[in-house]
Amino acid sequence: MSTKLDHSMSLASPEPKGLSTKQKISVAIGLSGLLILLLAAFNIDFPNRPLFLALSLILITIGTIIFANDAYLTKLEGIKNDGVWFKSISSRGLLGWMTGILLTGFYIILYFYPQYIGQGVDGKENTGLIALFDPLSYLLKGQPASQWFVYGTLYTVAILVFGYKFILKYRHNRYQQLRTVSVMFFQLGFAFLIPEFMQALNYPYYDFKNMWPLNYYFFYDWNINGFLNSGTLGFAMLLFGILSIFVISPFLTYKYGKRWYCSWVCGCGGLAETAGDSFRQLSSKKLSAWKFERWSIHTVLVFAVVMTIAVLYSYIGKNPDRSIFTRSQFIWAVVSFLSLLFIAILIYRRKRLDKDAKFAGGAVLLTIVGVLLLNHFSEGNKIFFIESYKLQKAYGFAIGSIFSGVIGTGFYPILGNRVWCRFGCPMAAILGAQQRLFSKFRITTNGGQCISCGNCSTYCEMGIDVRSYAQKGENIVRSSCVGCGICAAVCPRGVLKLENDKLEGRINSNEILLGNDVDLMDYVNNQKN
Amino acid sequence: MEHIVIIGNGISGVTAARHIRKMSDKRITIISAETEYFFSRTALMYIYMGHMKFEHTQPYENWFWDKNRIELKKGLVSKVDIKSKSLHFSDGEKMNYDTLIIAIGSKPNKFGWPGQDLDGVMGMYHKQDLENLEKYAPNNKTCKRAVIVGGGLIGIELAEMLRSRDIPVTFLVRESSFWNGVLPEGESQMINRHIKNHHIDLRLSSNLQEIIADDNGKVKGVILQGTGDIIDCDVVGLTAGVSPNIDFLKDSGIDLGRGVKVNRFLETNVPKIYAIGDCAEQHEAIGLRRPVEAVWYTGRMMGETVAQTICGKKIEYKPGHWFNSAKFLDIEYQTYGWVFAKPKDYETQFHWKHEDDTKCITVSYHKETGEFLGINTFGIRMRHEVFDQWLTDKKDIHYVMKNLSQANFDPEFYKKHESTILTSFQKSQLQTA
Ligand SMILES: Cc1cc2nc3c(=O)[nH]c(=O)nc-3n(C[C@H](O)[C@H](O)[C@H](O)COP(=O)(O)OP(=O)(O)OC[C@H]3O[C@@H](n4cnc5c(N)ncnc54)[C@H](O)[C@@H]3O)c2cc1C
Ligand code: SF4
Ligand code: SF4
């Protein structure tokens, strides 16, 4: 990935066109809202917390709204990418790096040193930033705030205000608007309000749309116990969670591709598409990045699945009364299921066993091996000779905190807005494998219209070299595509269309495109098959 | 081993090289004076506008050429010696070839205007033109106004580029309405209004008389023909079309007209020398196409075809139905088949325009037989495949209008206009019946 310095590293506005006066004022308003939070983080106690918290959030919101209005409503509808590579913030310039470092720092404190921003430990009262959010937390669930409440609130505010900005930016594009309204809705309702209210009613915290394995603690014993101790409703929630993994998600992914989740529902995706939108062009399009991606995301997937099975395995050991299986029955059930899956992939793709199918099959196979080893090398509470909670902790630290949080979001301004989704998310790996192997979704290429300009590839947040397909007249059927539709939006020649259609003929490959001599097209394109 | 040398690393030369490599082991060298690696000329505007960096306009990563054993050579060919089968470079170097593909593209037209070579006057074709523009028009303080001469596709792109940096633009168009040599009246008028909505000072029926210099030989203004009005400016963009870049071939013995003359096999009059892309001129026009076609995809198709011939499967260049696309500021344009600006005597046209004044279509059909001949669409994307099939099948105009939604290629959830279009079409039929 090219991170070389260029003129955008200088602070003295090198941009051909800087911010307008209104935009400067709006940035100042937004920053003053953030300043209140920063002061609170440095343990300045505000006299009237509800007032200052409200003031802070309102200033941030108003600042963003004024900025967006001035940036987009003063112009005609259309693509608004002017100056993206001149602006320091969006081209890995000084502002970009500073933002990246600040965000990363914030995540490190949030995950590992919450006491520095005022998290009260051992039953002590909150102070500082977290105390500032106490009033809101009491309002919603009658409990003091925690670092996660602060984070959840800020996260939701970010998706809402930057979602507004995004909707204005794409006000000519209904696909973009609808999916943005959708992620705003799911974040506010499902990720934020409903779980908080449920806690207020003494039900377990549950974000219905946050599915395993993205939600890696779904099968942890405290989570399962939480459900099982909450009566029928708790049991229903557990059932819904399992149903969404094995029925709802495969069905929707078959019909619409992984986009139904990744760019319409998911919270990580929601933040990436809204607050992260200014950074989508920073993802690497190199072939080497793609190679790395396939290895890393499947590694995390195997890790996540094996870890989860280990957790369930030890849960069954500890709670035989709560389980319908014995340990070995459970292991054999899992192994049979995975083997069937593996065989299904092999049979289904026997004719075109390409890299993607191999990676998907490989991941399943590796998981089977992992599970068998697990069964063989585990005793009592020890799994692979280590306590199962240690395995959970390792995953939580390496993947849950470092990868998805610190790198995934902290590095937005350096590596692009979908680092986690692309290189780490095990959920994306599963949905992606299905999308590639068994889904109606594809991006259709419009005959011979592509002029190889490169807008689509540049603005693909998943680092897909869309142009390399479009200029060959080939449909784009990639496991990593989250269906954000930006490639289709920015294409100046109307070459790309996201659609759901028949399975057959979805993956086509052409050497000679529509428009040339028909005999020649037939001759060359059919030669290889 | 046969050495195939290609002059020009644009879309046509590179496509030829790629396909020859797929089919053979011949030694391939691509020469260019412009850039080391292939880039997409059509994306030049987006670099200046900050949508992309130069590296993003390169369709292949730099390792691609080595891996595919395509040798790249940077240099300006100054002479082709067909007797000794060698090329002479401007620095005195020489290179031998067995087979030569001329894919040298175009250069901007200059019509002998006084002052056309001053500093700050430029075309918009090569990467060097872009660098020039960056130098003379980095922002609206250095460039207080730019004048663009010539209302075609590149002219309007240049206007959009300059406006992205808030540089005031005066756009001199010779015709009475923008691009009305190609676009039917209703479409052309709509684009006129769209140009003005973008705060571009569009001057129709205006011609350049002279470009005037300051004391340092840099442009300081232009004089208009007829009125003699003077417009002060710091940059003049010459975008009055392009023509084949063939000057260095003048005395080579290769047959030239406006471009390099080729037959349907893309062969020149000299054995083992071919010409493709913008610079090739057909002896006789193919169908309703022009003998020289300076568009991206025809260059690509000629590259695909010539590669077959060179690798032993001699094949004619047979472009299918005409299509093309462009973008006028925020309005996308696509065309399939033929819709003429001034309808031919056998042609009837139906025009529909959306009330928001950014979308319209024009459909052309045969007056007597009702055969569908072509469509222009603005602000609505259409499916190439469907129209290609309909043209081949010579579908009836009523069939096309009734099934227009099959051809729609707009993103999901977009508002559909087919039924309003159909109603309006049926109304127009009643009136003419
Ligand atoms: C700004 C712009 C926008 C455009 N947009 C579109 C569009 O949207 N759609 C479309 O269909 N078409 C478009 N075109 C036209 C399209 O880009 C051309 O038709 C196409 O690039 C021609 O390709 P080519 O391979 O024939 O030649 P070129 O791309 O011109 O390549 C020829 C190369 O040969 C080199 N060369 C020439 N002479 C010599 C020599 N003596 N020695 C060494 N090297 C030499 C040149 O420097 C050049 O690099 C656009 C053109 C421009 C300039
Ligand atoms: S390929 Fe297109 S739709 Fe898919 S992730 Fe990339 S930009 Fe989004
Ligand atoms: S698909 Fe569109 S955006 Fe992508 S390279 Fe082709 S013309 Fe450009």
Tab-separated table of C-alpha atoms and ligand atoms in Angstrom, chain A residues 449-456 467 470 487 490-493 495-496, ligand 3:
chain	number	residue	atom	x	y	z
A	449	GLN	CA	-19.208	0.402	-22.433
A	450	CYS	CA	-16.297	0.425	-19.959
A	451	ILE	CA	-13.594	3.011	-20.657
A	452	SER	CA	-11.205	1.654	-18.006
A	453	CYS	CA	-11.174	4.975	-16.176
A	454	GLY	CA	-10.722	3.401	-12.756
A	455	ASN	CA	-13.308	5.286	-10.701
A	456	CYS	CA	-14.986	2.045	-9.663
A	467	ARG	CA	-12.252	-2.288	-13.397
A	470	ALA	CA	-15.583	-4.434	-16.122
A	487	CYS	CA	-18.734	1.488	-7.844
A	490	VAL	CA	-19.311	6.642	-9.489
A	491	CYS	CA	-19.000	4.955	-12.876
A	492	PRO	CA	-19.296	7.766	-15.409
A	493	ARG	CA	-20.455	5.455	-18.195
A	495	VAL	CA	-21.342	0.207	-16.746
A	496	LEU	CA	-22.208	-1.447	-13.453
C	3	SF4	S1	-16.671	0.264	-14.938
C	3	SF4	FE1	-17.075	2.449	-15.104
C	3	SF4	S2	-15.874	3.351	-13.442
C	3	SF4	FE2	-15.087	1.305	-13.766
C	3	SF4	S3	-13.393	1.581	-15.169
C	3	SF4	FE3	-15.183	1.064	-16.396
C	3	SF4	S4	-16.019	3.053	-16.982
C	3	SF4	FE4	-14.632	3.441	-15.292
